[in-house]
Amino acid sequence: MLGKLLSLASIAVVSAALTLSAAEARSLDQIIQSGTIKVGVNPNFPPMSSYGDTNEFQGFDIDVGNKIAEALGVKAEFVPTETAQRVPFLVADQIDISLGALTRSAERAKLIDFTVPLHTESMAVLTTDKVAATKWTDLDTDMVTLVNMRGNWSVDFLKDKLPKSKVLLVESNADTVRAIAQGRADALVENVDFFMSFTKNYPDVKWKTLNDTIFTNYDCIGVSKGNEGLRAFLNTLLFDLHSNEYINTTWVKWYGSPMLKPVVPNPFF
């Protein structure tokens, strides 16, 4: 999700998965015959996925999960899967696929398989017209206050890369955007795709993102190791969903703006 560098948290996920006895993953045919696909989603990550007013799941991942189920001719069974549970749940065959902004990484690839990318997440700068910076390195000045969330890996990353800037730490995604809107901070340097939906709460603020993207990571659908039939189906479906703009349209529906770096469909997956 928000962490992109190998950290103690990601190592813990790998270790937890290794302690689980791997079960036999359900094949594509078995999923179709059962009439249900078990989809792991993060219940506390709006608008990716969360509980709505009627206690039903809603969000980008929910729309995608239902689209996958529709293509299979089955129903989607959404399984609440916190960030640290995504890989272990796949290893233990408690879910058939994992969504939840699952970033492709070499460490995770030792334990599970990935489809082609579902979406991206780009580390970049969210700010306002009050800030004259054109590059993220322009923020390395004591005239700029960067806002971030306590505990984020990016706090230490930015202390190293932008040591002159001041830092304001808050508790949630919504708090970071609120701090900029209220003038207590000047900019957020993070995977800004996940923060854009909060800007609509402050329509009088002239928001902007800098075109100077720091890096982009690719988030895929996770499947159990060696489940090639299911992965091949999902790859084919994702190419279609990217080609017909379903993914991008659904992203804008939930996040309010396009991905900074959309996935470019490639037939040679």
PDB file of C-alpha atoms in Angstrom:
ATOM      1  CA  MET A   1       0.000   0.000   0.000  1.00  0.00           C
ATOM      2  CA  LEU A   2       1.676   3.201   1.120  1.00  0.00           C
ATOM      3  CA  GLY A   3       5.046   1.651   1.950  1.00  0.00           C
ATOM      4  CA  LYS A   4       7.210   0.906  -1.038  1.00  0.00           C
ATOM      5  CA  LEU A   5      10.547   0.060   0.493  1.00  0.00           C
ATOM      6  CA  LEU A   6      11.340  -3.234   2.190  1.00  0.00           C
ATOM      7  CA  SER A   7      10.655  -2.611   5.854  1.00  0.00           C
ATOM      8  CA  LEU A   8      10.327  -4.498   9.092  1.00  0.00           C
ATOM      9  CA  ALA A   9       6.595  -4.643   8.442  1.00  0.00           C
ATOM     10  CA  SER A  10       7.010  -6.326   5.059  1.00  0.00           C
ATOM     11  CA  ILE A  11       9.541  -8.775   6.500  1.00  0.00           C
ATOM     12  CA  ALA A  12       6.997  -9.640   9.180  1.00  0.00           C
ATOM     13  CA  VAL A  13       4.387 -10.341   6.504  1.00  0.00           C
ATOM     14  CA  VAL A  14       6.769 -12.707   4.720  1.00  0.00           C
ATOM     15  CA  SER A  15       7.665 -14.481   7.962  1.00  0.00           C
ATOM     16  CA  ALA A  16       4.006 -14.866   8.899  1.00  0.00           C
ATOM     17  CA  ALA A  17       3.196 -16.362   5.534  1.00  0.00           C
ATOM     18  CA  LEU A  18       6.025 -18.846   5.779  1.00  0.00           C
ATOM     19  CA  THR A  19       4.692 -20.137   9.089  1.00  0.00           C
ATOM     20  CA  LEU A  20       1.345 -21.044   7.527  1.00  0.00           C
ATOM     21  CA  SER A  21       0.978 -24.429   5.911  1.00  0.00           C
ATOM     22  CA  ALA A  22       0.261 -23.883   2.254  1.00  0.00           C
ATOM     23  CA  ALA A  23      -3.077 -25.291   1.168  1.00  0.00           C
ATOM     24  CA  GLU A  24      -4.025 -26.387  -2.305  1.00  0.00           C
ATOM     25  CA  ALA A  25      -5.277 -23.304  -4.131  1.00  0.00           C
ATOM     26  CA  ARG A  26      -8.591 -23.581  -5.931  1.00  0.00           C
ATOM     27  CA  SER A  27      -8.149 -23.787  -9.671  1.00  0.00           C
ATOM     28  CA  LEU A  28     -10.029 -21.645 -12.173  1.00  0.00           C
ATOM     29  CA  ASP A  29     -12.406 -24.546 -12.899  1.00  0.00           C
ATOM     30  CA  GLN A  30     -13.039 -25.176  -9.220  1.00  0.00           C
ATOM     31  CA  ILE A  31     -13.877 -21.516  -8.637  1.00  0.00           C
ATOM     32  CA  ILE A  32     -16.328 -21.535 -11.540  1.00  0.00           C
ATOM     33  CA  GLN A  33     -17.918 -24.789 -10.374  1.00  0.00           C
ATOM     34  CA  SER A  34     -18.294 -23.462  -6.812  1.00  0.00           C
ATOM     35  CA  GLY A  35     -20.160 -20.373  -8.034  1.00  0.00           C
ATOM     36  CA  THR A  36     -18.110 -18.038  -5.818  1.00  0.00           C
ATOM     37  CA  ILE A  37     -14.707 -16.341  -5.915  1.00  0.00           C
ATOM     38  CA  LYS A  38     -13.197 -15.279  -2.580  1.00  0.00           C
ATOM     39  CA  VAL A  39     -11.763 -11.772  -2.937  1.00  0.00           C
ATOM     40  CA  GLY A  40      -9.532 -10.307  -0.234  1.00  0.00           C
ATOM     41  CA  VAL A  41     -10.102  -6.564   0.287  1.00  0.00           C
ATOM     42  CA  ASN A  42      -8.922  -4.071   2.899  1.00  0.00           C
ATOM     43  CA  PRO A  43     -12.014  -2.954   4.882  1.00  0.00           C
ATOM     44  CA  ASN A  44     -10.311   0.189   6.198  1.00  0.00           C
ATOM     45  CA  PHE A  45      -8.945   1.785   3.048  1.00  0.00           C
ATOM     46  CA  PRO A  46     -11.530   4.134   1.488  1.00  0.00           C
ATOM     47  CA  PRO A  47     -12.146   4.721  -1.324  1.00  0.00           C
ATOM     48  CA  MET A  48     -10.261   1.554  -2.326  1.00  0.00           C
ATOM     49  CA  SER A  49     -12.656  -0.426  -0.162  1.00  0.00           C
ATOM     50  CA  SER A  50     -14.609   0.163   3.021  1.00  0.00           C
ATOM     51  CA  TYR A  51     -17.979  -0.437   4.648  1.00  0.00           C
ATOM     52  CA  GLY A  52     -20.744   1.849   3.372  1.00  0.00           C
ATOM     53  CA  ASP A  53     -23.766   3.300   5.143  1.00  0.00           C
ATOM     54  CA  THR A  54     -25.638  -0.008   4.864  1.00  0.00           C
ATOM     55  CA  ASN A  55     -22.593  -2.014   6.076  1.00  0.00           C
ATOM     56  CA  GLU A  56     -21.999  -3.281   2.541  1.00  0.00           C
ATOM     57  CA  PHE A  57     -18.568  -3.121   0.986  1.00  0.00           C
ATOM     58  CA  GLN A  58     -17.988  -0.289  -1.473  1.00  0.00           C
ATOM     59  CA  GLY A  59     -15.078   1.178  -3.401  1.00  0.00           C
ATOM     60  CA  PHE A  60     -12.765   0.703  -6.350  1.00  0.00           C
ATOM     61  CA  ASP A  61     -11.728  -2.815  -5.348  1.00  0.00           C
ATOM     62  CA  ILE A  62     -15.351  -3.826  -4.857  1.00  0.00           C
ATOM     63  CA  ASP A  63     -16.306  -2.730  -8.368  1.00  0.00           C
ATOM     64  CA  VAL A  64     -13.279  -4.561  -9.794  1.00  0.00           C
ATOM     65  CA  GLY A  65     -14.006  -7.678  -7.731  1.00  0.00           C
ATOM     66  CA  ASN A  66     -17.592  -7.744  -8.934  1.00  0.00           C
ATOM     67  CA  LYS A  67     -16.420  -7.273 -12.528  1.00  0.00           C
ATOM     68  CA  ILE A  68     -14.089 -10.263 -12.194  1.00  0.00           C
ATOM     69  CA  ALA A  69     -16.905 -12.358 -10.731  1.00  0.00           C
ATOM     70  CA  GLU A  70     -19.219 -11.291 -13.544  1.00  0.00           C
ATOM     71  CA  ALA A  71     -16.663 -12.372 -16.145  1.00  0.00           C
ATOM     72  CA  LEU A  72     -16.363 -15.750 -14.422  1.00  0.00           C
ATOM     73  CA  GLY A  73     -20.124 -16.154 -14.111  1.00  0.00           C
ATOM     74  CA  VAL A  74     -19.903 -16.408 -10.319  1.00  0.00           C
ATOM     75  CA  LYS A  75     -20.564 -14.235  -7.264  1.00  0.00           C
ATOM     76  CA  ALA A  76     -17.860 -12.299  -5.418  1.00  0.00           C
ATOM     77  CA  GLU A  77     -17.420 -13.140  -1.743  1.00  0.00           C
ATOM     78  CA  PHE A  78     -15.452 -10.266  -0.201  1.00  0.00           C
ATOM     79  CA  VAL A  79     -13.181 -11.293   2.650  1.00  0.00           C
ATOM     80  CA  PRO A  80     -11.911  -8.552   5.023  1.00  0.00           C
ATOM     81  CA  THR A  81      -8.128  -8.698   4.711  1.00  0.00           C
ATOM     82  CA  GLU A  82      -5.972  -6.180   6.538  1.00  0.00           C
ATOM     83  CA  THR A  83      -2.712  -5.031   4.975  1.00  0.00           C
ATOM     84  CA  ALA A  84      -0.511  -7.542   6.797  1.00  0.00           C
ATOM     85  CA  GLN A  85      -2.916 -10.432   6.089  1.00  0.00           C
ATOM     86  CA  ARG A  86      -2.934 -10.266   2.290  1.00  0.00           C
ATOM     87  CA  VAL A  87      -0.015 -12.586   1.569  1.00  0.00           C
ATOM     88  CA  PRO A  88      -0.678 -15.029   4.452  1.00  0.00           C
ATOM     89  CA  PHE A  89      -4.348 -15.367   3.441  1.00  0.00           C
ATOM     90  CA  LEU A  90      -3.300 -16.333  -0.096  1.00  0.00           C
ATOM     91  CA  VAL A  91      -0.696 -18.793   1.157  1.00  0.00           C
ATOM     92  CA  ALA A  92      -3.268 -20.401   3.451  1.00  0.00           C
ATOM     93  CA  ASP A  93      -5.916 -20.524   0.670  1.00  0.00           C
ATOM     94  CA  GLN A  94      -8.353 -18.413   2.669  1.00  0.00           C
ATOM     95  CA  ILE A  95      -8.892 -16.233  -0.403  1.00  0.00           C
ATOM     96  CA  ASP A  96      -8.612 -16.891  -4.140  1.00  0.00           C
ATOM     97  CA  ILE A  97      -7.297 -13.440  -5.048  1.00  0.00           C
ATOM     98  CA  SER A  98      -6.048 -10.400  -3.153  1.00  0.00           C
ATOM     99  CA  LEU A  99      -6.788  -6.796  -4.066  1.00  0.00           C
ATOM    100  CA  GLY A 100      -6.158  -3.968  -1.570  1.00  0.00           C
ATOM    101  CA  ALA A 101      -3.396  -2.057  -3.388  1.00  0.00           C
ATOM    102  CA  LEU A 102      -1.029  -5.036  -3.405  1.00  0.00           C
ATOM    103  CA  THR A 103       2.309  -3.689  -4.619  1.00  0.00           C
ATOM    104  CA  ARG A 104       4.405  -6.046  -6.717  1.00  0.00           C
ATOM    105  CA  SER A 105       7.707  -6.781  -4.984  1.00  0.00           C
ATOM    106  CA  ALA A 106      10.499  -9.340  -5.180  1.00  0.00           C
ATOM    107  CA  GLU A 107       9.981 -10.418  -1.559  1.00  0.00           C
ATOM    108  CA  ARG A 108       6.283 -11.083  -2.059  1.00  0.00           C
ATOM    109  CA  ALA A 109       6.975 -12.882  -5.341  1.00  0.00           C
ATOM    110  CA  LYS A 110       8.770 -15.580  -3.348  1.00  0.00           C
ATOM    111  CA  LEU A 111       5.431 -16.468  -1.765  1.00  0.00           C
ATOM    112  CA  ILE A 112       2.667 -15.554  -4.224  1.00  0.00           C
ATOM    113  CA  ASP A 113       2.185 -14.790  -7.912  1.00  0.00           C
ATOM    114  CA  PHE A 114       1.070 -11.503  -9.434  1.00  0.00           C
ATOM    115  CA  THR A 115      -1.089 -10.630 -12.404  1.00  0.00           C
ATOM    116  CA  VAL A 116      -0.259  -7.804 -14.771  1.00  0.00           C
ATOM    117  CA  PRO A 117      -0.784  -4.417 -13.048  1.00  0.00           C
ATOM    118  CA  LEU A 118      -4.271  -3.426 -11.956  1.00  0.00           C
ATOM    119  CA  HIS A 119      -3.323   0.150 -11.069  1.00  0.00           C
ATOM    120  CA  THR A 120      -0.358   2.295 -10.132  1.00  0.00           C
ATOM    121  CA  GLU A 121       0.552   4.395  -7.132  1.00  0.00           C
ATOM    122  CA  SER A 122       2.941   7.278  -7.679  1.00  0.00           C
ATOM    123  CA  MET A 123       4.967   9.103  -5.087  1.00  0.00           C
ATOM    124  CA  ALA A 124       4.627  12.753  -5.969  1.00  0.00           C
ATOM    125  CA  VAL A 125       3.717  16.152  -4.530  1.00  0.00           C
ATOM    126  CA  LEU A 126       0.232  17.374  -3.648  1.00  0.00           C
ATOM    127  CA  THR A 127       0.168  21.100  -2.926  1.00  0.00           C
ATOM    128  CA  THR A 128      -1.664  24.314  -3.844  1.00  0.00           C
ATOM    129  CA  ASP A 129      -1.159  27.328  -6.062  1.00  0.00           C
ATOM    130  CA  LYS A 130       0.439  29.097  -3.083  1.00  0.00           C
ATOM    131  CA  VAL A 131       3.583  26.988  -3.529  1.00  0.00           C
ATOM    132  CA  ALA A 132       5.805  27.977  -6.460  1.00  0.00           C
ATOM    133  CA  ALA A 133       7.784  24.716  -6.607  1.00  0.00           C
ATOM    134  CA  THR A 134       7.957  22.910  -9.950  1.00  0.00           C
ATOM    135  CA  LYS A 135      10.133  19.974  -8.802  1.00  0.00           C
ATOM    136  CA  TRP A 136       9.878  17.951  -5.615  1.00  0.00           C
ATOM    137  CA  THR A 137      13.452  18.881  -4.717  1.00  0.00           C
ATOM    138  CA  ASP A 138      12.365  22.550  -4.628  1.00  0.00           C
ATOM    139  CA  LEU A 139      10.666  21.714  -1.323  1.00  0.00           C
ATOM    140  CA  ASP A 140      14.012  21.332   0.432  1.00  0.00           C
ATOM    141  CA  THR A 141      13.811  24.663   2.249  1.00  0.00           C
ATOM    142  CA  ASP A 142      12.877  25.799   5.754  1.00  0.00           C
ATOM    143  CA  MET A 143      10.187  27.945   4.135  1.00  0.00           C
ATOM    144  CA  VAL A 144       8.152  24.781   3.411  1.00  0.00           C
ATOM    145  CA  THR A 145       6.261  22.580   5.870  1.00  0.00           C
ATOM    146  CA  LEU A 146       5.595  19.037   4.734  1.00  0.00           C
ATOM    147  CA  VAL A 147       2.697  17.128   6.261  1.00  0.00           C
ATOM    148  CA  ASN A 148       2.718  13.369   6.735  1.00  0.00           C
ATOM    149  CA  MET A 149       1.218  10.657   8.908  1.00  0.00           C
ATOM    150  CA  ARG A 150       2.935   9.317  12.001  1.00  0.00           C
ATOM    151  CA  GLY A 151       4.543   5.947  11.340  1.00  0.00           C
ATOM    152  CA  ASN A 152       4.726   6.244   7.549  1.00  0.00           C
ATOM    153  CA  TRP A 153       7.992   4.983   6.056  1.00  0.00           C
ATOM    154  CA  SER A 154       8.038   8.146   3.931  1.00  0.00           C
ATOM    155  CA  VAL A 155       8.651  10.316   7.026  1.00  0.00           C
ATOM    156  CA  ASP A 156      12.219   9.024   7.291  1.00  0.00           C
ATOM    157  CA  PHE A 157      12.607   9.002   3.495  1.00  0.00           C
ATOM    158  CA  LEU A 158      11.793  12.709   3.341  1.00  0.00           C
ATOM    159  CA  LYS A 159      13.989  13.582   6.314  1.00  0.00           C
ATOM    160  CA  ASP A 160      16.851  12.135   4.285  1.00  0.00           C
ATOM    161  CA  LYS A 161      15.914  13.613   0.903  1.00  0.00           C
ATOM    162  CA  LEU A 162      14.456  16.974   2.024  1.00  0.00           C
ATOM    163  CA  PRO A 163      16.272  17.647   5.320  1.00  0.00           C
ATOM    164  CA  LYS A 164      15.766  21.431   5.336  1.00  0.00           C
ATOM    165  CA  SER A 165      11.964  21.321   5.219  1.00  0.00           C
ATOM    166  CA  LYS A 166       9.821  21.478   8.326  1.00  0.00           C
ATOM    167  CA  VAL A 167       7.562  18.530   9.197  1.00  0.00           C
ATOM    168  CA  LEU A 168       4.011  18.358  10.557  1.00  0.00           C
ATOM    169  CA  LEU A 169       2.840  14.878  11.592  1.00  0.00           C
ATOM    170  CA  VAL A 170      -0.875  14.024  11.737  1.00  0.00           C
ATOM    171  CA  GLU A 171      -3.003  10.920  12.277  1.00  0.00           C
ATOM    172  CA  SER A 172      -4.780  10.091   9.002  1.00  0.00           C
ATOM    173  CA  ASN A 173      -4.938  10.605   5.234  1.00  0.00           C
ATOM    174  CA  ALA A 174      -7.796  13.054   5.678  1.00  0.00           C
ATOM    175  CA  ASP A 175      -5.793  15.018   8.267  1.00  0.00           C
ATOM    176  CA  THR A 176      -2.911  15.541   5.835  1.00  0.00           C
ATOM    177  CA  VAL A 177      -5.126  17.160   3.221  1.00  0.00           C
ATOM    178  CA  ARG A 178      -6.958  19.189   5.872  1.00  0.00           C
ATOM    179  CA  ALA A 179      -3.648  20.568   7.156  1.00  0.00           C
ATOM    180  CA  ILE A 180      -2.748  21.868   3.698  1.00  0.00           C
ATOM    181  CA  ALA A 181      -6.229  23.311   3.149  1.00  0.00           C
ATOM    182  CA  GLN A 182      -6.032  25.135   6.499  1.00  0.00           C
ATOM    183  CA  GLY A 183      -2.572  26.515   5.756  1.00  0.00           C
ATOM    184  CA  ARG A 184      -0.805  24.607   8.537  1.00  0.00           C
ATOM    185  CA  ALA A 185       1.278  22.774   5.920  1.00  0.00           C
ATOM    186  CA  ASP A 186       2.362  23.503   2.368  1.00  0.00           C
ATOM    187  CA  ALA A 187       2.626  20.122   0.688  1.00  0.00           C
ATOM    188  CA  LEU A 188       2.293  16.371   0.962  1.00  0.00           C
ATOM    189  CA  VAL A 189       4.919  14.097  -0.591  1.00  0.00           C
ATOM    190  CA  GLU A 190       3.384  10.637  -0.728  1.00  0.00           C
ATOM    191  CA  ASN A 191       1.536   8.208  -2.967  1.00  0.00           C
ATOM    192  CA  VAL A 192      -0.835  11.030  -3.729  1.00  0.00           C
ATOM    193  CA  ASP A 193      -3.343   8.970  -5.736  1.00  0.00           C
ATOM    194  CA  PHE A 194      -4.717   7.727  -2.405  1.00  0.00           C
ATOM    195  CA  PHE A 195      -5.201  11.266  -1.077  1.00  0.00           C
ATOM    196  CA  MET A 196      -6.871  13.010  -4.008  1.00  0.00           C
ATOM    197  CA  SER A 197     -10.433  12.141  -2.999  1.00  0.00           C
ATOM    198  CA  PHE A 198     -10.075  14.224   0.182  1.00  0.00           C
ATOM    199  CA  THR A 199      -9.339  17.409  -1.780  1.00  0.00           C
ATOM    200  CA  LYS A 200     -12.991  17.622  -2.887  1.00  0.00           C
ATOM    201  CA  ASN A 201     -13.843  18.589   0.695  1.00  0.00           C
ATOM    202  CA  TYR A 202     -12.075  21.905   0.077  1.00  0.00           C
ATOM    203  CA  PRO A 203     -13.372  23.170  -3.275  1.00  0.00           C
ATOM    204  CA  ASP A 204     -12.120  26.723  -2.669  1.00  0.00           C
ATOM    205  CA  VAL A 205      -8.496  25.560  -2.488  1.00  0.00           C
ATOM    206  CA  LYS A 206      -6.626  25.564  -5.789  1.00  0.00           C
ATOM    207  CA  TRP A 207      -5.006  22.133  -5.585  1.00  0.00           C
ATOM    208  CA  LYS A 208      -2.208  20.972  -7.837  1.00  0.00           C
ATOM    209  CA  THR A 209       0.150  18.034  -8.218  1.00  0.00           C
ATOM    210  CA  LEU A 210       3.659  18.483  -9.538  1.00  0.00           C
ATOM    211  CA  ASN A 211       4.490  16.682 -12.775  1.00  0.00           C
ATOM    212  CA  ASP A 212       7.812  15.702 -11.237  1.00  0.00           C
ATOM    213  CA  THR A 213       6.903  12.178 -10.082  1.00  0.00           C
ATOM    214  CA  ILE A 214       9.459  10.668  -7.700  1.00  0.00           C
ATOM    215  CA  PHE A 215       8.662   7.051  -8.575  1.00  0.00           C
ATOM    216  CA  THR A 216       5.774   4.820  -9.606  1.00  0.00           C
ATOM    217  CA  ASN A 217       4.986   1.342  -8.275  1.00  0.00           C
ATOM    218  CA  TYR A 218       2.656  -1.208  -9.802  1.00  0.00           C
ATOM    219  CA  ASP A 219      -0.148  -2.817  -7.827  1.00  0.00           C
ATOM    220  CA  CYS A 220      -1.407  -6.159  -9.094  1.00  0.00           C
ATOM    221  CA  ILE A 221      -3.891  -8.853  -8.198  1.00  0.00           C
ATOM    222  CA  GLY A 222      -2.292 -11.485  -5.994  1.00  0.00           C
ATOM    223  CA  VAL A 223      -2.940 -15.191  -6.572  1.00  0.00           C
ATOM    224  CA  SER A 224      -1.592 -18.296  -4.898  1.00  0.00           C
ATOM    225  CA  LYS A 225       1.801 -19.529  -6.052  1.00  0.00           C
ATOM    226  CA  GLY A 226       1.538 -21.662  -9.181  1.00  0.00           C
ATOM    227  CA  ASN A 227      -2.161 -21.006  -9.842  1.00  0.00           C
ATOM    228  CA  GLU A 228      -1.459 -20.347 -13.521  1.00  0.00           C
ATOM    229  CA  GLY A 229      -4.955 -20.992 -14.870  1.00  0.00           C
ATOM    230  CA  LEU A 230      -6.476 -18.298 -12.658  1.00  0.00           C
ATOM    231  CA  ARG A 231      -3.618 -15.900 -13.298  1.00  0.00           C
ATOM    232  CA  ALA A 232      -3.877 -16.335 -17.089  1.00  0.00           C
ATOM    233  CA  PHE A 233      -7.609 -15.628 -16.957  1.00  0.00           C
ATOM    234  CA  LEU A 234      -7.096 -12.493 -14.862  1.00  0.00           C
ATOM    235  CA  ASN A 235      -4.309 -11.230 -17.130  1.00  0.00           C
ATOM    236  CA  THR A 236      -6.561 -11.570 -20.159  1.00  0.00           C
ATOM    237  CA  LEU A 237      -9.445  -9.859 -18.386  1.00  0.00           C
ATOM    238  CA  LEU A 238      -7.256  -7.016 -17.106  1.00  0.00           C
ATOM    239  CA  PHE A 239      -5.985  -6.312 -20.610  1.00  0.00           C
ATOM    240  CA  ASP A 240      -9.598  -5.944 -21.745  1.00  0.00           C
ATOM    241  CA  LEU A 241     -10.567  -3.794 -18.749  1.00  0.00           C
ATOM    242  CA  HIS A 242      -7.629  -1.473 -19.326  1.00  0.00           C
ATOM    243  CA  SER A 243      -8.197  -1.325 -23.085  1.00  0.00           C
ATOM    244  CA  ASN A 244     -11.867  -0.382 -22.773  1.00  0.00           C
ATOM    245  CA  GLU A 245     -11.054   2.204 -20.038  1.00  0.00           C
ATOM    246  CA  TYR A 246     -13.098   0.395 -17.366  1.00  0.00           C
ATOM    247  CA  ILE A 247     -10.234   0.569 -14.847  1.00  0.00           C
ATOM    248  CA  ASN A 248      -9.494   4.249 -15.418  1.00  0.00           C
ATOM    249  CA  THR A 249     -13.174   5.212 -15.396  1.00  0.00           C
ATOM    250  CA  THR A 250     -13.768   3.303 -12.160  1.00  0.00           C
ATOM    251  CA  TRP A 251     -10.697   4.909 -10.599  1.00  0.00           C
ATOM    252  CA  VAL A 252     -11.997   8.400 -11.388  1.00  0.00           C
ATOM    253  CA  LYS A 253     -15.419   7.404 -10.043  1.00  0.00           C
ATOM    254  CA  TRP A 254     -13.953   6.656  -6.618  1.00  0.00           C
ATOM    255  CA  TYR A 255     -10.870   8.874  -6.425  1.00  0.00           C
ATOM    256  CA  GLY A 256     -12.193  11.928  -8.245  1.00  0.00           C
ATOM    257  CA  SER A 257      -9.216  12.268 -10.586  1.00  0.00           C
ATOM    258  CA  PRO A 258      -7.176  10.012 -12.910  1.00  0.00           C
ATOM    259  CA  MET A 259      -4.149   8.044 -11.759  1.00  0.00           C
ATOM    260  CA  LEU A 260      -1.018  10.140 -12.047  1.00  0.00           C
ATOM    261  CA  LYS A 261       0.544   7.352 -14.133  1.00  0.00           C
ATOM    262  CA  PRO A 262      -2.175   5.142 -15.667  1.00  0.00           C
ATOM    263  CA  VAL A 263      -1.384   1.558 -16.626  1.00  0.00           C
ATOM    264  CA  VAL A 264      -0.678   1.227 -20.352  1.00  0.00           C
ATOM    265  CA  PRO A 265      -2.264  -2.003 -21.646  1.00  0.00           C
ATOM    266  CA  ASN A 266       0.236  -4.319 -23.317  1.00  0.00           C
ATOM    267  CA  PRO A 267      -1.008  -7.310 -25.337  1.00  0.00           C
ATOM    268  CA  PHE A 268       2.317  -9.073 -24.799  1.00  0.00           C
ATOM    269  CA  PHE A 269       1.758  -9.851 -21.146  1.00  0.00           C
TER     270      PHE A 269
END
